[in-house]
Amino acid sequence: MLRTRVLAPAERQPARPVVTASLDLAARLPRLILEARRVSASVHGIHGRRRAGPGETFWQYRPLVTGESASRIDWRRSARDGHLFVREREWEASHAIWLWIDRSASMGFASSLAMASKVDRALVAGFALAETMVEGGERVGHLGLTRALASRRIVETLAQALLVDAKGAEADLPPDAPLPRLADAIIITDGLSPAAALAKRIATMASSGARGHVLLIVDPIEETFPFTGQAELFDLEDGLSLRVGDAGAWGEEYRQRLEAHRDAIREACRKAGWTLTLHRTDRPASEGVLRIASLVAASRGVGR
């Protein structure tokens, strides 16, 4: 008889080679950033929202309009050519877009059918979405790591924060806290944590009325389970293993359980008013990025 038990966090022993590969970001980040920028450049049709108004971010200089207060004049800029200019700041709404990128051990998996590991695809998608959103006039931050910024260096800021966040690489769920009412969340994960736990986090984050989008990153082999004969299955999070005498016989039950797991996540998103998008790592990253960017743009088109 096979006996199983839930391990306490201190008892977990993830498969070290996979964990090491998934956390070795320093060598891979330059390539991932370049790929993210290429993907972002390919995403079209996302219109910006930049406009003048109250805020802290400098936008542009413009000529002084008759009737405006002299206190608004930027004298240093005006002294350059003898004309009066106003230093206009960018309007910043109280809402922002918050990313959370799963970097737990299971995300390090990549089969021979995949174009990239799940964690690399998640990072590329996250960086590309951040750049796309900032170019569209949004402010973007990573939950628990950075504040929301409208910086042209948003990708470098996120990459640096993730690089030094060793503790975050052990988390397979986003932070357990509600988001601001006018915020949008983009959760990028493989969704292999317990469905009930992920559903609870989604409900908490959405409890204030925040909108959100979950991008499930999956390896094609995780979808099809094409194994036959004897096999040994590893749990990359807990370090457990299971020997299977006839893997082929497990296939149908595995696929049924996976679909039930996905249905639970899908239902959690539906209850919260969030969206769920499935993205396979044997497909171009641009597909998932375009889908999420379009969903965010659509949600921002609704009056708040």
PDB file of C-alpha atoms in Angstrom:
ATOM      1  CA  MET A   1       0.000   0.000   0.000  1.00  0.00           C
ATOM      2  CA  LEU A   2       1.282   3.466  -0.848  1.00  0.00           C
ATOM      3  CA  ARG A   3       1.236   5.812   2.101  1.00  0.00           C
ATOM      4  CA  THR A   4       1.378   9.544   1.606  1.00  0.00           C
ATOM      5  CA  ARG A   5       1.456  12.492   3.959  1.00  0.00           C
ATOM      6  CA  VAL A   6       1.607  16.266   3.671  1.00  0.00           C
ATOM      7  CA  LEU A   7       5.066  17.581   4.452  1.00  0.00           C
ATOM      8  CA  ALA A   8       5.615  20.619   6.621  1.00  0.00           C
ATOM      9  CA  PRO A   9       7.563  23.386   4.861  1.00  0.00           C
ATOM     10  CA  ALA A  10      10.708  22.611   6.883  1.00  0.00           C
ATOM     11  CA  GLU A  11      10.584  18.976   5.730  1.00  0.00           C
ATOM     12  CA  ARG A  12      10.361  19.720   2.034  1.00  0.00           C
ATOM     13  CA  GLN A  13      13.352  18.720  -0.046  1.00  0.00           C
ATOM     14  CA  PRO A  14      12.819  19.865  -3.627  1.00  0.00           C
ATOM     15  CA  ALA A  15      14.799  18.200  -6.403  1.00  0.00           C
ATOM     16  CA  ARG A  16      18.003  20.240  -6.240  1.00  0.00           C
ATOM     17  CA  PRO A  17      19.108  20.113  -9.913  1.00  0.00           C
ATOM     18  CA  VAL A  18      15.786  21.539 -11.059  1.00  0.00           C
ATOM     19  CA  VAL A  19      15.698  24.130  -8.299  1.00  0.00           C
ATOM     20  CA  THR A  20      19.256  25.216  -9.046  1.00  0.00           C
ATOM     21  CA  ALA A  21      18.475  25.561 -12.744  1.00  0.00           C
ATOM     22  CA  SER A  22      15.275  27.496 -12.090  1.00  0.00           C
ATOM     23  CA  LEU A  23      17.008  29.905  -9.710  1.00  0.00           C
ATOM     24  CA  ASP A  24      20.139  30.478 -11.776  1.00  0.00           C
ATOM     25  CA  LEU A  25      18.734  33.658 -13.211  1.00  0.00           C
ATOM     26  CA  ALA A  26      21.875  35.741 -13.457  1.00  0.00           C
ATOM     27  CA  ALA A  27      23.198  33.962 -16.546  1.00  0.00           C
ATOM     28  CA  ARG A  28      19.819  33.769 -18.280  1.00  0.00           C
ATOM     29  CA  LEU A  29      18.370  37.199 -17.574  1.00  0.00           C
ATOM     30  CA  PRO A  30      20.035  39.105 -20.443  1.00  0.00           C
ATOM     31  CA  ARG A  31      18.665  36.605 -22.964  1.00  0.00           C
ATOM     32  CA  LEU A  32      15.223  36.576 -21.351  1.00  0.00           C
ATOM     33  CA  ILE A  33      15.062  40.380 -21.319  1.00  0.00           C
ATOM     34  CA  LEU A  34      15.973  40.553 -24.996  1.00  0.00           C
ATOM     35  CA  GLU A  35      13.361  37.946 -25.848  1.00  0.00           C
ATOM     36  CA  ALA A  36      10.746  39.788 -23.777  1.00  0.00           C
ATOM     37  CA  ARG A  37      11.451  43.024 -25.645  1.00  0.00           C
ATOM     38  CA  ARG A  38      11.141  41.219 -28.969  1.00  0.00           C
ATOM     39  CA  VAL A  39       7.793  39.768 -27.882  1.00  0.00           C
ATOM     40  CA  SER A  40       6.585  43.144 -26.596  1.00  0.00           C
ATOM     41  CA  ALA A  41       7.467  44.782 -29.916  1.00  0.00           C
ATOM     42  CA  SER A  42       5.307  42.227 -31.716  1.00  0.00           C
ATOM     43  CA  VAL A  43       2.207  43.034 -29.654  1.00  0.00           C
ATOM     44  CA  HIS A  44       0.105  45.562 -31.546  1.00  0.00           C
ATOM     45  CA  GLY A  45      -3.192  47.292 -30.896  1.00  0.00           C
ATOM     46  CA  ILE A  46      -2.673  48.116 -27.221  1.00  0.00           C
ATOM     47  CA  HIS A  47      -3.499  51.814 -27.010  1.00  0.00           C
ATOM     48  CA  GLY A  48      -1.977  54.066 -24.393  1.00  0.00           C
ATOM     49  CA  ARG A  49      -3.755  56.090 -21.760  1.00  0.00           C
ATOM     50  CA  ARG A  50      -1.134  58.781 -21.138  1.00  0.00           C
ATOM     51  CA  ARG A  51      -2.578  62.206 -20.479  1.00  0.00           C
ATOM     52  CA  ALA A  52      -1.889  65.312 -18.461  1.00  0.00           C
ATOM     53  CA  GLY A  53      -3.084  65.620 -14.907  1.00  0.00           C
ATOM     54  CA  PRO A  54      -2.088  65.270 -11.244  1.00  0.00           C
ATOM     55  CA  GLY A  55       0.855  62.990 -10.662  1.00  0.00           C
ATOM     56  CA  GLU A  56       4.577  62.803  -9.956  1.00  0.00           C
ATOM     57  CA  THR A  57       5.906  61.606 -13.323  1.00  0.00           C
ATOM     58  CA  PHE A  58       7.199  64.224 -15.766  1.00  0.00           C
ATOM     59  CA  TRP A  59       5.511  63.929 -19.159  1.00  0.00           C
ATOM     60  CA  GLN A  60       6.348  66.889 -21.383  1.00  0.00           C
ATOM     61  CA  TYR A  61       6.917  70.616 -21.678  1.00  0.00           C
ATOM     62  CA  ARG A  62       4.260  72.756 -23.364  1.00  0.00           C
ATOM     63  CA  PRO A  63       3.909  76.505 -24.007  1.00  0.00           C
ATOM     64  CA  LEU A  64       2.236  78.606 -21.322  1.00  0.00           C
ATOM     65  CA  VAL A  65      -1.391  79.355 -22.133  1.00  0.00           C
ATOM     66  CA  THR A  66      -2.758  82.872 -21.595  1.00  0.00           C
ATOM     67  CA  GLY A  67      -4.532  83.079 -18.250  1.00  0.00           C
ATOM     68  CA  GLU A  68      -2.445  80.367 -16.524  1.00  0.00           C
ATOM     69  CA  SER A  69      -0.708  81.169 -13.271  1.00  0.00           C
ATOM     70  CA  ALA A  70       2.929  82.258 -13.501  1.00  0.00           C
ATOM     71  CA  SER A  71       3.716  79.752 -10.732  1.00  0.00           C
ATOM     72  CA  ARG A  72       3.352  76.942 -13.278  1.00  0.00           C
ATOM     73  CA  ILE A  73       6.203  78.246 -15.457  1.00  0.00           C
ATOM     74  CA  ASP A  74       9.371  76.155 -15.606  1.00  0.00           C
ATOM     75  CA  TRP A  75      11.885  79.027 -15.657  1.00  0.00           C
ATOM     76  CA  ARG A  76      14.936  76.858 -16.374  1.00  0.00           C
ATOM     77  CA  ARG A  77      13.372  75.394 -19.516  1.00  0.00           C
ATOM     78  CA  SER A  78      11.905  78.770 -20.531  1.00  0.00           C
ATOM     79  CA  ALA A  79      15.325  80.460 -20.294  1.00  0.00           C
ATOM     80  CA  ARG A  80      16.710  78.280 -23.100  1.00  0.00           C
ATOM     81  CA  ASP A  81      14.923  80.031 -25.983  1.00  0.00           C
ATOM     82  CA  GLY A  82      12.987  82.958 -24.546  1.00  0.00           C
ATOM     83  CA  HIS A  83       9.546  81.312 -24.571  1.00  0.00           C
ATOM     84  CA  LEU A  84       7.512  80.417 -21.487  1.00  0.00           C
ATOM     85  CA  PHE A  85       7.003  76.697 -20.874  1.00  0.00           C
ATOM     86  CA  VAL A  86       5.001  74.695 -18.353  1.00  0.00           C
ATOM     87  CA  ARG A  87       6.358  71.438 -16.957  1.00  0.00           C
ATOM     88  CA  GLU A  88       3.408  69.103 -17.408  1.00  0.00           C
ATOM     89  CA  ARG A  89       3.112  65.962 -15.345  1.00  0.00           C
ATOM     90  CA  GLU A  90       1.491  62.723 -16.410  1.00  0.00           C
ATOM     91  CA  TRP A  91      -1.934  61.891 -15.059  1.00  0.00           C
ATOM     92  CA  GLU A  92      -1.739  58.877 -12.747  1.00  0.00           C
ATOM     93  CA  ALA A  93      -4.882  57.028 -11.873  1.00  0.00           C
ATOM     94  CA  SER A  94      -5.085  55.362  -8.482  1.00  0.00           C
ATOM     95  CA  HIS A  95      -5.059  51.934 -10.092  1.00  0.00           C
ATOM     96  CA  ALA A  96      -2.060  49.949 -11.291  1.00  0.00           C
ATOM     97  CA  ILE A  97      -1.229  46.560 -12.777  1.00  0.00           C
ATOM     98  CA  TRP A  98       0.364  44.068 -10.426  1.00  0.00           C
ATOM     99  CA  LEU A  99       2.318  41.071 -11.702  1.00  0.00           C
ATOM    100  CA  TRP A 100       3.144  37.928  -9.793  1.00  0.00           C
ATOM    101  CA  ILE A 101       5.493  35.429 -11.468  1.00  0.00           C
ATOM    102  CA  ASP A 102       5.708  31.901 -10.042  1.00  0.00           C
ATOM    103  CA  ARG A 103       9.343  30.758  -9.715  1.00  0.00           C
ATOM    104  CA  SER A 104       8.817  27.688  -7.544  1.00  0.00           C
ATOM    105  CA  ALA A 105      10.584  24.392  -8.250  1.00  0.00           C
ATOM    106  CA  SER A 106       7.879  22.946 -10.510  1.00  0.00           C
ATOM    107  CA  MET A 107       8.331  25.914 -12.849  1.00  0.00           C
ATOM    108  CA  GLY A 108      11.831  24.728 -13.714  1.00  0.00           C
ATOM    109  CA  PHE A 109      10.493  21.789 -15.730  1.00  0.00           C
ATOM    110  CA  ALA A 110      11.002  21.608 -19.485  1.00  0.00           C
ATOM    111  CA  SER A 111      10.333  18.541 -21.646  1.00  0.00           C
ATOM    112  CA  SER A 112      11.868  17.777 -25.029  1.00  0.00           C
ATOM    113  CA  LEU A 113       8.669  19.081 -26.657  1.00  0.00           C
ATOM    114  CA  ALA A 114       8.896  22.537 -25.077  1.00  0.00           C
ATOM    115  CA  MET A 115      10.532  25.645 -26.492  1.00  0.00           C
ATOM    116  CA  ALA A 116      11.527  26.794 -22.989  1.00  0.00           C
ATOM    117  CA  SER A 117      11.174  25.865 -19.347  1.00  0.00           C
ATOM    118  CA  LYS A 118       8.019  27.075 -17.663  1.00  0.00           C
ATOM    119  CA  VAL A 119       9.895  29.578 -15.509  1.00  0.00           C
ATOM    120  CA  ASP A 120      11.725  31.074 -18.489  1.00  0.00           C
ATOM    121  CA  ARG A 121       8.467  31.405 -20.394  1.00  0.00           C
ATOM    122  CA  ALA A 122       6.801  32.968 -17.341  1.00  0.00           C
ATOM    123  CA  LEU A 123       9.602  35.521 -16.988  1.00  0.00           C
ATOM    124  CA  VAL A 124       9.536  36.400 -20.691  1.00  0.00           C
ATOM    125  CA  ALA A 125       5.756  36.789 -20.590  1.00  0.00           C
ATOM    126  CA  GLY A 126       5.890  38.879 -17.429  1.00  0.00           C
ATOM    127  CA  PHE A 127       8.636  41.173 -18.707  1.00  0.00           C
ATOM    128  CA  ALA A 128       6.956  41.572 -22.099  1.00  0.00           C
ATOM    129  CA  LEU A 129       3.622  42.421 -20.501  1.00  0.00           C
ATOM    130  CA  ALA A 130       5.280  44.934 -18.175  1.00  0.00           C
ATOM    131  CA  GLU A 131       6.978  46.709 -21.072  1.00  0.00           C
ATOM    132  CA  THR A 132       3.808  46.648 -23.161  1.00  0.00           C
ATOM    133  CA  MET A 133       1.700  48.057 -20.334  1.00  0.00           C
ATOM    134  CA  VAL A 134       4.167  50.817 -19.482  1.00  0.00           C
ATOM    135  CA  GLU A 135       4.386  51.792 -23.149  1.00  0.00           C
ATOM    136  CA  GLY A 136       0.585  51.994 -23.054  1.00  0.00           C
ATOM    137  CA  GLY A 137       0.710  54.453 -20.159  1.00  0.00           C
ATOM    138  CA  GLU A 138       0.113  52.049 -17.265  1.00  0.00           C
ATOM    139  CA  ARG A 139       2.021  51.640 -14.002  1.00  0.00           C
ATOM    140  CA  VAL A 140       3.301  48.129 -13.312  1.00  0.00           C
ATOM    141  CA  GLY A 141       4.745  46.476 -10.218  1.00  0.00           C
ATOM    142  CA  HIS A 142       5.511  42.992  -8.912  1.00  0.00           C
ATOM    143  CA  LEU A 143       3.519  41.934  -5.869  1.00  0.00           C
ATOM    144  CA  GLY A 144       5.687  41.923  -2.774  1.00  0.00           C
ATOM    145  CA  LEU A 145       8.794  43.178  -4.577  1.00  0.00           C
ATOM    146  CA  THR A 146       8.387  46.564  -6.241  1.00  0.00           C
ATOM    147  CA  ARG A 147       6.045  49.504  -6.227  1.00  0.00           C
ATOM    148  CA  ALA A 148       4.011  50.240  -9.336  1.00  0.00           C
ATOM    149  CA  LEU A 149       6.107  52.264 -11.786  1.00  0.00           C
ATOM    150  CA  ALA A 150       5.665  53.866 -15.181  1.00  0.00           C
ATOM    151  CA  SER A 151       9.406  53.673 -15.832  1.00  0.00           C
ATOM    152  CA  ARG A 152      10.930  52.971 -19.224  1.00  0.00           C
ATOM    153  CA  ARG A 153      13.332  50.720 -17.317  1.00  0.00           C
ATOM    154  CA  ILE A 154      10.514  48.633 -15.863  1.00  0.00           C
ATOM    155  CA  VAL A 155      11.960  45.369 -17.218  1.00  0.00           C
ATOM    156  CA  GLU A 156      15.374  45.988 -15.658  1.00  0.00           C
ATOM    157  CA  THR A 157      13.707  46.993 -12.384  1.00  0.00           C
ATOM    158  CA  LEU A 158      11.662  43.796 -12.257  1.00  0.00           C
ATOM    159  CA  ALA A 159      14.624  41.629 -13.272  1.00  0.00           C
ATOM    160  CA  GLN A 160      16.849  43.083 -10.559  1.00  0.00           C
ATOM    161  CA  ALA A 161      14.158  42.625  -7.911  1.00  0.00           C
ATOM    162  CA  LEU A 162      13.574  39.000  -8.901  1.00  0.00           C
ATOM    163  CA  LEU A 163      17.308  38.287  -9.023  1.00  0.00           C
ATOM    164  CA  VAL A 164      17.834  39.147  -5.370  1.00  0.00           C
ATOM    165  CA  ASP A 165      14.559  37.628  -4.163  1.00  0.00           C
ATOM    166  CA  ALA A 166      15.722  34.137  -3.222  1.00  0.00           C
ATOM    167  CA  LYS A 167      12.880  33.713  -0.726  1.00  0.00           C
ATOM    168  CA  GLY A 168      10.263  34.337  -3.391  1.00  0.00           C
ATOM    169  CA  ALA A 169      11.563  31.391  -5.399  1.00  0.00           C
ATOM    170  CA  GLU A 170      10.093  29.075  -2.762  1.00  0.00           C
ATOM    171  CA  ALA A 171       6.564  30.487  -3.014  1.00  0.00           C
ATOM    172  CA  ASP A 172       4.090  28.734  -5.299  1.00  0.00           C
ATOM    173  CA  LEU A 173       1.205  31.086  -4.443  1.00  0.00           C
ATOM    174  CA  PRO A 174       0.832  34.872  -4.731  1.00  0.00           C
ATOM    175  CA  PRO A 175       0.730  36.992  -1.546  1.00  0.00           C
ATOM    176  CA  ASP A 176      -2.332  36.485   0.637  1.00  0.00           C
ATOM    177  CA  ALA A 177      -3.600  40.047   0.694  1.00  0.00           C
ATOM    178  CA  PRO A 178      -6.364  42.004  -1.053  1.00  0.00           C
ATOM    179  CA  LEU A 179      -5.431  44.295  -3.913  1.00  0.00           C
ATOM    180  CA  PRO A 180      -6.507  47.955  -4.179  1.00  0.00           C
ATOM    181  CA  ARG A 181     -10.015  48.285  -5.590  1.00  0.00           C
ATOM    182  CA  LEU A 182      -8.921  49.775  -8.912  1.00  0.00           C
ATOM    183  CA  ALA A 183      -5.971  47.447  -9.460  1.00  0.00           C
ATOM    184  CA  ASP A 184      -5.512  44.696 -12.009  1.00  0.00           C
ATOM    185  CA  ALA A 185      -3.515  41.551 -11.268  1.00  0.00           C
ATOM    186  CA  ILE A 186      -1.698  39.272 -13.708  1.00  0.00           C
ATOM    187  CA  ILE A 187      -0.806  35.961 -12.069  1.00  0.00           C
ATOM    188  CA  ILE A 188       1.640  33.852 -14.102  1.00  0.00           C
ATOM    189  CA  THR A 189       1.937  30.312 -12.747  1.00  0.00           C
ATOM    190  CA  ASP A 190       1.725  26.640 -13.681  1.00  0.00           C
ATOM    191  CA  GLY A 191      -1.174  26.273 -11.255  1.00  0.00           C
ATOM    192  CA  LEU A 192       0.201  23.062  -9.755  1.00  0.00           C
ATOM    193  CA  SER A 193      -0.266  24.173  -6.172  1.00  0.00           C
ATOM    194  CA  PRO A 194      -3.433  22.798  -4.517  1.00  0.00           C
ATOM    195  CA  ALA A 195      -6.422  24.214  -6.372  1.00  0.00           C
ATOM    196  CA  ALA A 196      -8.215  25.130  -3.152  1.00  0.00           C
ATOM    197  CA  ALA A 197      -5.224  27.149  -1.941  1.00  0.00           C
ATOM    198  CA  LEU A 198      -4.917  29.033  -5.234  1.00  0.00           C
ATOM    199  CA  ALA A 199      -8.681  29.630  -5.287  1.00  0.00           C
ATOM    200  CA  LYS A 200      -8.497  31.117  -1.790  1.00  0.00           C
ATOM    201  CA  ARG A 201      -5.701  33.495  -2.813  1.00  0.00           C
ATOM    202  CA  ILE A 202      -7.642  34.610  -5.883  1.00  0.00           C
ATOM    203  CA  ALA A 203     -10.729  35.264  -3.746  1.00  0.00           C
ATOM    204  CA  THR A 204      -8.685  37.282  -1.240  1.00  0.00           C
ATOM    205  CA  MET A 205      -6.958  39.366  -3.914  1.00  0.00           C
ATOM    206  CA  ALA A 206     -10.275  40.083  -5.616  1.00  0.00           C
ATOM    207  CA  SER A 207     -12.214  40.777  -2.413  1.00  0.00           C
ATOM    208  CA  SER A 208     -11.874  44.559  -2.802  1.00  0.00           C
ATOM    209  CA  GLY A 209     -13.125  44.476  -6.392  1.00  0.00           C
ATOM    210  CA  ALA A 210      -9.745  44.198  -8.117  1.00  0.00           C
ATOM    211  CA  ARG A 211      -9.749  42.593 -11.543  1.00  0.00           C
ATOM    212  CA  GLY A 212      -7.313  39.895 -12.517  1.00  0.00           C
ATOM    213  CA  HIS A 213      -6.015  37.511 -15.123  1.00  0.00           C
ATOM    214  CA  VAL A 214      -4.368  34.139 -14.547  1.00  0.00           C
ATOM    215  CA  LEU A 215      -1.916  32.897 -17.176  1.00  0.00           C
ATOM    216  CA  LEU A 216      -1.361  29.152 -16.715  1.00  0.00           C
ATOM    217  CA  ILE A 217       2.010  28.087 -18.129  1.00  0.00           C
ATOM    218  CA  VAL A 218       2.023  24.371 -18.976  1.00  0.00           C
ATOM    219  CA  ASP A 219       4.456  21.975 -20.605  1.00  0.00           C
ATOM    220  CA  PRO A 220       2.946  19.872 -23.422  1.00  0.00           C
ATOM    221  CA  ILE A 221       3.943  16.644 -21.687  1.00  0.00           C
ATOM    222  CA  GLU A 222       2.003  17.722 -18.598  1.00  0.00           C
ATOM    223  CA  GLU A 223      -1.057  17.937 -20.829  1.00  0.00           C
ATOM    224  CA  THR A 224      -0.750  14.602 -22.599  1.00  0.00           C
ATOM    225  CA  PHE A 225       1.103  12.295 -20.144  1.00  0.00           C
ATOM    226  CA  PRO A 226       2.453  10.155 -23.041  1.00  0.00           C
ATOM    227  CA  PHE A 227       4.372   7.671 -20.858  1.00  0.00           C
ATOM    228  CA  THR A 228       4.179   3.877 -21.050  1.00  0.00           C
ATOM    229  CA  GLY A 229       5.788   1.012 -19.163  1.00  0.00           C
ATOM    230  CA  GLN A 230       7.604   1.509 -15.887  1.00  0.00           C
ATOM    231  CA  ALA A 231       8.183   5.063 -14.800  1.00  0.00           C
ATOM    232  CA  GLU A 232       9.312   7.020 -11.784  1.00  0.00           C
ATOM    233  CA  LEU A 233       7.446  10.240 -11.064  1.00  0.00           C
ATOM    234  CA  PHE A 234       9.016  13.065  -9.070  1.00  0.00           C
ATOM    235  CA  ASP A 235       7.359  15.842  -7.100  1.00  0.00           C
ATOM    236  CA  LEU A 236       9.696  18.771  -7.696  1.00  0.00           C
ATOM    237  CA  GLU A 237       8.206  20.781  -4.833  1.00  0.00           C
ATOM    238  CA  ASP A 238       8.402  18.187  -2.043  1.00  0.00           C
ATOM    239  CA  GLY A 239      11.157  15.916  -3.356  1.00  0.00           C
ATOM    240  CA  LEU A 240       8.887  12.836  -3.238  1.00  0.00           C
ATOM    241  CA  SER A 241       9.011  10.099  -5.873  1.00  0.00           C
ATOM    242  CA  LEU A 242       6.626   7.364  -6.984  1.00  0.00           C
ATOM    243  CA  ARG A 243       7.427   4.248  -9.033  1.00  0.00           C
ATOM    244  CA  VAL A 244       4.689   3.250 -11.462  1.00  0.00           C
ATOM    245  CA  GLY A 245       4.555  -0.232 -12.979  1.00  0.00           C
ATOM    246  CA  ASP A 246       2.311   0.679 -15.925  1.00  0.00           C
ATOM    247  CA  ALA A 247       2.388   4.395 -16.660  1.00  0.00           C
ATOM    248  CA  GLY A 248       0.112   3.966 -19.663  1.00  0.00           C
ATOM    249  CA  ALA A 249      -2.707   2.754 -17.434  1.00  0.00           C
ATOM    250  CA  TRP A 250      -2.359   5.900 -15.335  1.00  0.00           C
ATOM    251  CA  GLY A 251      -2.733   8.221 -18.296  1.00  0.00           C
ATOM    252  CA  GLU A 252      -6.509   8.477 -18.481  1.00  0.00           C
ATOM    253  CA  GLU A 253      -6.964   8.957 -14.740  1.00  0.00           C
ATOM    254  CA  TYR A 254      -4.169  11.548 -14.738  1.00  0.00           C
ATOM    255  CA  ARG A 255      -5.831  13.551 -17.488  1.00  0.00           C
ATOM    256  CA  GLN A 256      -9.171  13.408 -15.687  1.00  0.00           C
ATOM    257  CA  ARG A 257      -7.635  14.639 -12.454  1.00  0.00           C
ATOM    258  CA  LEU A 258      -5.778  17.400 -14.276  1.00  0.00           C
ATOM    259  CA  GLU A 259      -8.990  18.586 -15.901  1.00  0.00           C
ATOM    260  CA  ALA A 260     -10.784  18.539 -12.540  1.00  0.00           C
ATOM    261  CA  HIS A 261      -7.911  20.575 -11.067  1.00  0.00           C
ATOM    262  CA  ARG A 262      -8.175  23.104 -13.899  1.00  0.00           C
ATOM    263  CA  ASP A 263     -11.941  23.266 -13.523  1.00  0.00           C
ATOM    264  CA  ALA A 264     -11.510  24.241  -9.862  1.00  0.00           C
ATOM    265  CA  ILE A 265      -9.134  27.061 -10.820  1.00  0.00           C
ATOM    266  CA  ARG A 266     -11.434  28.120 -13.651  1.00  0.00           C
ATOM    267  CA  GLU A 267     -14.383  28.272 -11.250  1.00  0.00           C
ATOM    268  CA  ALA A 268     -12.376  30.367  -8.776  1.00  0.00           C
ATOM    269  CA  CYS A 269     -11.589  32.833 -11.555  1.00  0.00           C
ATOM    270  CA  ARG A 270     -15.221  32.926 -12.657  1.00  0.00           C
ATOM    271  CA  LYS A 271     -16.446  33.696  -9.138  1.00  0.00           C
ATOM    272  CA  ALA A 272     -13.906  36.507  -8.808  1.00  0.00           C
ATOM    273  CA  GLY A 273     -14.708  37.920 -12.241  1.00  0.00           C
ATOM    274  CA  TRP A 274     -11.185  37.086 -13.395  1.00  0.00           C
ATOM    275  CA  THR A 275     -10.019  35.454 -16.619  1.00  0.00           C
ATOM    276  CA  LEU A 276      -8.026  32.250 -17.099  1.00  0.00           C
ATOM    277  CA  THR A 277      -5.707  31.703 -20.073  1.00  0.00           C
ATOM    278  CA  LEU A 278      -3.834  28.472 -20.802  1.00  0.00           C
ATOM    279  CA  HIS A 279      -0.451  28.834 -22.518  1.00  0.00           C
ATOM    280  CA  ARG A 280       1.691  25.874 -23.603  1.00  0.00           C
ATOM    281  CA  THR A 281       5.464  26.167 -23.783  1.00  0.00           C
ATOM    282  CA  ASP A 282       5.550  24.580 -27.246  1.00  0.00           C
ATOM    283  CA  ARG A 283       3.789  27.700 -28.559  1.00  0.00           C
ATOM    284  CA  PRO A 284       5.318  31.175 -29.121  1.00  0.00           C
ATOM    285  CA  ALA A 285       5.397  33.417 -26.049  1.00  0.00           C
ATOM    286  CA  SER A 286       3.724  36.173 -28.056  1.00  0.00           C
ATOM    287  CA  GLU A 287       0.431  34.251 -28.081  1.00  0.00           C
ATOM    288  CA  GLY A 288       0.017  34.326 -24.311  1.00  0.00           C
ATOM    289  CA  VAL A 289       1.260  37.904 -24.031  1.00  0.00           C
ATOM    290  CA  LEU A 290      -1.117  39.182 -26.706  1.00  0.00           C
ATOM    291  CA  ARG A 291      -4.053  37.396 -25.095  1.00  0.00           C
ATOM    292  CA  ILE A 292      -3.421  38.857 -21.632  1.00  0.00           C
ATOM    293  CA  ALA A 293      -2.608  42.324 -22.979  1.00  0.00           C
ATOM    294  CA  SER A 294      -5.864  42.298 -24.929  1.00  0.00           C
ATOM    295  CA  LEU A 295      -7.849  41.235 -21.857  1.00  0.00           C
ATOM    296  CA  VAL A 296      -6.288  43.980 -19.744  1.00  0.00           C
ATOM    297  CA  ALA A 297      -6.954  46.574 -22.456  1.00  0.00           C
ATOM    298  CA  ALA A 298     -10.572  45.404 -22.693  1.00  0.00           C
ATOM    299  CA  SER A 299     -11.062  45.653 -18.950  1.00  0.00           C
ATOM    300  CA  ARG A 300      -9.533  49.143 -18.910  1.00  0.00           C
ATOM    301  CA  GLY A 301     -11.989  50.192 -21.579  1.00  0.00           C
ATOM    302  CA  VAL A 302     -14.836  49.758 -19.095  1.00  0.00           C
ATOM    303  CA  GLY A 303     -15.624  52.861 -17.075  1.00  0.00           C
ATOM    304  CA  ARG A 304     -14.599  52.655 -13.445  1.00  0.00           C
TER     305      ARG A 304
END
